[in-house]
Amino acid sequence: MSGETTGRAAGVGPDSPLPAPWLKHLPNSLTLLRVLLVPLFVLFHYPIVVDDHTYWAAGWTFTFAAITDFFDGYLARRYHLVTRLGKLLDPIADKVLITAALVMLVEIERAEAWIVVVILGREFAVTGLRALAASEGVVLAAESLGKWKVGAQITAILMLLAHRIWFLPFLPFRPMGTFFLWVAMVLAVVSAVQYGLNYWRSGPPAAR
């Protein structure tokens, strides 16, 4: 959730110490790493020889990528390294990772295709709406429900991947993963409606 800057990073006061040079680029590097892990994650779902090792590798690759999502945001906020480039890259990295994971879960029959279509359709719709609003000089701020949606998506994906790796009767990974996927879908629809209402209430052109 950061980007490259010159001088002091955005939000750092004149008396604030500058972060170490390597730290200044770490959040942005983690974001880029998350994007680079996506092809590797997909590859593990299309191995030449399908076995448990590739399933494990896919699960841990996604887990590590999800962890980078937490740390790049934490470091960017903690050390005041939030920048415009980071704000652009971070949601793109999240969307690429989650889209790849959801599509692969449909491919291996761990997720319902229509639910994934609704979730991904929402992403395209909201992205388009925000671009339209920006062209009119209107900024549609991120909704808090969107953060909960991402959390539900990641939880669902981890549960459904775990179901493929482990079969533990006392831990019903697939039912729990399916539940959180439903939660993610509901939050996706509700947050999309919120974005639409916020855009409509923003006023001209032509009083909507």
Tab-separated table of C-alpha atoms in Angstrom:
chain	number	residue	atom	x	y	z
A	1	MET	CA	0.000	0.000	0.000
A	2	SER	CA	2.775	2.337	-0.719
A	3	GLY	CA	4.528	3.903	-3.627
A	4	GLU	CA	7.872	5.426	-4.466
A	5	THR	CA	8.350	8.995	-3.293
A	6	THR	CA	11.051	11.591	-3.290
A	7	GLY	CA	11.983	13.385	-0.109
A	8	ARG	CA	9.697	12.774	2.821
A	9	ALA	CA	6.849	10.364	2.431
A	10	ALA	CA	3.311	11.666	2.507
A	11	GLY	CA	2.101	12.361	6.015
A	12	VAL	CA	5.517	12.685	7.673
A	13	GLY	CA	5.967	15.904	9.593
A	14	PRO	CA	9.102	18.051	9.529
A	15	ASP	CA	10.263	16.641	12.860
A	16	SER	CA	9.512	12.996	12.022
A	17	PRO	CA	12.538	10.785	11.367
A	18	LEU	CA	12.840	9.429	7.860
A	19	PRO	CA	12.539	5.625	7.623
A	20	ALA	CA	15.582	3.641	6.588
A	21	PRO	CA	16.080	3.605	2.796
A	22	TRP	CA	15.296	-0.108	2.536
A	23	LEU	CA	12.122	0.332	4.573
A	24	LYS	CA	10.819	3.107	2.330
A	25	HIS	CA	10.464	0.659	-0.544
A	26	LEU	CA	9.404	-2.415	1.445
A	27	PRO	CA	5.605	-1.905	1.404
A	28	ASN	CA	5.614	-1.316	-2.337
A	29	SER	CA	7.885	-4.332	-2.849
A	30	LEU	CA	5.505	-6.537	-0.857
A	31	THR	CA	2.625	-5.386	-3.028
A	32	LEU	CA	4.536	-6.256	-6.198
A	33	LEU	CA	5.545	-9.598	-4.691
A	34	ARG	CA	1.873	-10.382	-4.146
A	35	VAL	CA	1.219	-9.902	-7.857
A	36	LEU	CA	4.203	-12.077	-8.788
A	37	LEU	CA	2.939	-14.889	-6.556
A	38	VAL	CA	-0.313	-15.159	-8.511
A	39	PRO	CA	1.150	-17.048	-11.527
A	40	LEU	CA	2.923	-19.391	-9.115
A	41	PHE	CA	-0.335	-20.046	-7.267
A	42	VAL	CA	-2.127	-20.799	-10.545
A	43	LEU	CA	0.726	-23.043	-11.695
A	44	PHE	CA	0.367	-25.207	-8.601
A	45	HIS	CA	-3.236	-25.868	-9.632
A	46	TYR	CA	-2.133	-27.053	-13.055
A	47	PRO	CA	0.871	-29.253	-12.228
A	48	ILE	CA	2.241	-31.856	-14.607
A	49	VAL	CA	1.876	-34.430	-11.850
A	50	VAL	CA	-1.015	-33.760	-9.502
A	51	ASP	CA	-0.236	-34.740	-5.941
A	52	ASP	CA	-0.602	-33.521	-2.376
A	53	HIS	CA	2.631	-31.540	-2.539
A	54	THR	CA	1.312	-29.209	-5.218
A	55	TYR	CA	-1.903	-28.685	-3.242
A	56	TRP	CA	0.122	-27.799	-0.181
A	57	ALA	CA	2.269	-25.453	-2.234
A	58	ALA	CA	-0.797	-23.695	-3.638
A	59	GLY	CA	-2.288	-23.270	-0.175
A	60	TRP	CA	0.875	-21.873	1.355
A	61	THR	CA	1.515	-19.607	-1.624
A	62	PHE	CA	-1.890	-17.989	-1.194
A	63	THR	CA	-1.408	-17.776	2.572
A	64	PHE	CA	1.927	-16.008	2.178
A	65	ALA	CA	0.455	-13.640	-0.412
A	66	ALA	CA	-2.416	-12.808	1.948
A	67	ILE	CA	0.077	-12.098	4.748
A	68	THR	CA	1.934	-9.630	2.522
A	69	ASP	CA	-1.367	-7.795	2.082
A	70	PHE	CA	-1.505	-7.213	5.834
A	71	PHE	CA	2.112	-6.195	6.225
A	72	ASP	CA	2.340	-3.799	3.297
A	73	GLY	CA	-0.631	-1.893	4.666
A	74	TYR	CA	0.659	-1.971	8.233
A	75	LEU	CA	4.128	-0.745	7.269
A	76	ALA	CA	2.747	1.963	4.996
A	77	ARG	CA	0.545	3.354	7.770
A	78	ARG	CA	3.029	2.819	10.594
A	79	TYR	CA	5.860	4.645	8.844
A	80	HIS	CA	3.733	7.120	6.885
A	81	LEU	CA	4.574	5.616	3.518
A	82	VAL	CA	1.074	5.763	2.043
A	83	THR	CA	1.366	7.263	-1.441
A	84	ARG	CA	-0.664	7.578	-4.617
A	85	LEU	CA	1.234	4.796	-6.365
A	86	GLY	CA	0.665	2.492	-3.422
A	87	LYS	CA	-3.042	3.313	-3.359
A	88	LEU	CA	-3.185	2.336	-7.020
A	89	LEU	CA	-1.120	-0.855	-6.804
A	90	ASP	CA	-2.566	-2.338	-3.626
A	91	PRO	CA	-6.193	-2.805	-4.754
A	92	ILE	CA	-4.977	-4.096	-8.120
A	93	ALA	CA	-2.796	-6.691	-6.380
A	94	ASP	CA	-5.694	-7.705	-4.137
A	95	LYS	CA	-8.098	-8.072	-7.048
A	96	VAL	CA	-5.646	-10.095	-9.138
A	97	LEU	CA	-4.881	-12.459	-6.248
A	98	ILE	CA	-8.483	-12.986	-5.162
A	99	THR	CA	-9.763	-13.305	-8.733
A	100	ALA	CA	-7.177	-15.980	-9.509
A	101	ALA	CA	-7.976	-17.882	-6.318
A	102	LEU	CA	-11.746	-17.800	-6.854
A	103	VAL	CA	-11.437	-18.916	-10.476
A	104	MET	CA	-9.169	-21.793	-9.458
A	105	LEU	CA	-11.618	-22.833	-6.740
A	106	VAL	CA	-14.345	-23.050	-9.370
A	107	GLU	CA	-11.993	-25.067	-11.566
A	108	ILE	CA	-11.401	-27.636	-8.809
A	109	GLU	CA	-15.122	-27.627	-7.881
A	110	ARG	CA	-14.679	-26.104	-4.450
A	111	ALA	CA	-16.770	-22.983	-5.145
A	112	GLU	CA	-20.040	-22.358	-6.962
A	113	ALA	CA	-19.417	-20.605	-10.260
A	114	TRP	CA	-22.438	-18.297	-9.966
A	115	ILE	CA	-21.286	-16.983	-6.577
A	116	VAL	CA	-17.860	-16.212	-8.005
A	117	VAL	CA	-19.485	-14.487	-11.004
A	118	VAL	CA	-21.484	-12.241	-8.648
A	119	ILE	CA	-18.399	-11.355	-6.595
A	120	LEU	CA	-16.190	-10.653	-9.604
A	121	GLY	CA	-18.990	-8.840	-11.415
A	122	ARG	CA	-19.246	-6.519	-8.438
A	123	GLU	CA	-15.528	-5.764	-8.664
A	124	PHE	CA	-15.803	-4.747	-12.312
A	125	ALA	CA	-18.961	-2.722	-11.683
A	126	VAL	CA	-17.530	-0.785	-8.730
A	127	THR	CA	-14.223	-0.189	-10.506
A	128	GLY	CA	-16.102	1.212	-13.486
A	129	LEU	CA	-18.333	3.340	-11.282
A	130	ARG	CA	-15.379	4.821	-9.421
A	131	ALA	CA	-13.666	5.597	-12.716
A	132	LEU	CA	-16.830	7.309	-13.973
A	133	ALA	CA	-17.127	9.292	-10.757
A	134	ALA	CA	-13.467	10.315	-10.952
A	135	SER	CA	-13.988	11.599	-14.498
A	136	GLU	CA	-16.662	13.894	-13.048
A	137	GLY	CA	-14.439	15.062	-10.220
A	138	VAL	CA	-16.204	12.910	-7.624
A	139	VAL	CA	-14.207	10.724	-5.248
A	140	LEU	CA	-16.047	7.646	-4.000
A	141	ALA	CA	-14.291	6.736	-0.769
A	142	ALA	CA	-13.784	3.081	0.071
A	143	GLU	CA	-16.641	1.658	2.114
A	144	SER	CA	-15.960	-0.136	5.389
A	145	LEU	CA	-18.059	-3.034	4.112
A	146	GLY	CA	-15.503	-3.466	1.356
A	147	LYS	CA	-12.828	-4.268	3.935
A	148	TRP	CA	-15.091	-6.844	5.570
A	149	LYS	CA	-15.800	-8.290	2.132
A	150	VAL	CA	-12.094	-8.779	1.444
A	151	GLY	CA	-11.667	-10.399	4.860
A	152	ALA	CA	-14.542	-12.792	4.169
A	153	GLN	CA	-13.125	-13.622	0.737
A	154	ILE	CA	-9.671	-14.420	2.076
A	155	THR	CA	-11.137	-16.513	4.905
A	156	ALA	CA	-13.328	-18.429	2.459
A	157	ILE	CA	-10.434	-19.092	0.091
A	158	LEU	CA	-8.161	-20.298	2.897
A	159	MET	CA	-10.881	-22.622	4.220
A	160	LEU	CA	-11.646	-24.077	0.796
A	161	LEU	CA	-7.964	-24.571	0.025
A	162	ALA	CA	-7.491	-26.229	3.421
A	163	HIS	CA	-10.332	-28.625	2.614
A	164	ARG	CA	-8.357	-29.838	-0.374
A	165	ILE	CA	-5.234	-30.374	1.735
A	166	TRP	CA	-6.678	-31.794	4.953
A	167	PHE	CA	-9.632	-34.005	5.708
A	168	LEU	CA	-10.383	-33.494	9.386
A	169	PRO	CA	-13.909	-34.450	10.501
A	170	PHE	CA	-13.733	-32.103	13.497
A	171	LEU	CA	-12.809	-29.140	11.263
A	172	PRO	CA	-15.418	-28.807	8.492
A	173	PHE	CA	-13.306	-26.609	6.234
A	174	ARG	CA	-15.529	-26.835	3.176
A	175	PRO	CA	-18.833	-25.906	4.898
A	176	MET	CA	-17.092	-23.049	6.710
A	177	GLY	CA	-15.434	-21.890	3.503
A	178	THR	CA	-18.741	-22.004	1.650
A	179	PHE	CA	-20.394	-20.019	4.444
A	180	PHE	CA	-17.777	-17.271	4.280
A	181	LEU	CA	-18.047	-17.220	0.490
A	182	TRP	CA	-21.772	-16.541	0.860
A	183	VAL	CA	-20.963	-13.807	3.373
A	184	ALA	CA	-18.483	-12.300	0.917
A	185	MET	CA	-21.097	-12.356	-1.842
A	186	VAL	CA	-23.711	-10.616	0.307
A	187	LEU	CA	-21.210	-7.975	1.421
A	188	ALA	CA	-20.123	-7.510	-2.194
A	189	VAL	CA	-23.686	-6.797	-3.315
A	190	VAL	CA	-24.512	-4.529	-0.367
A	191	SER	CA	-21.298	-2.527	-0.713
A	192	ALA	CA	-21.906	-2.173	-4.468
A	193	VAL	CA	-25.346	-0.728	-3.717
A	194	GLN	CA	-23.715	1.684	-1.263
A	195	TYR	CA	-21.285	2.850	-3.931
A	196	GLY	CA	-24.164	3.347	-6.339
A	197	LEU	CA	-26.160	5.389	-3.831
A	198	ASN	CA	-23.135	7.515	-2.941
A	199	TYR	CA	-22.566	8.253	-6.614
A	200	TRP	CA	-26.220	9.120	-7.147
A	201	ARG	CA	-26.240	11.456	-4.163
A	202	SER	CA	-23.116	13.246	-5.327
A	203	GLY	CA	-25.263	15.557	-7.420
A	204	PRO	CA	-24.691	16.752	-11.035
A	205	PRO	CA	-24.230	15.989	-13.889
A	206	ALA	CA	-27.862	16.722	-14.702
A	207	ALA	CA	-28.798	16.007	-11.083
A	208	ARG	CA	-28.455	12.312	-11.940
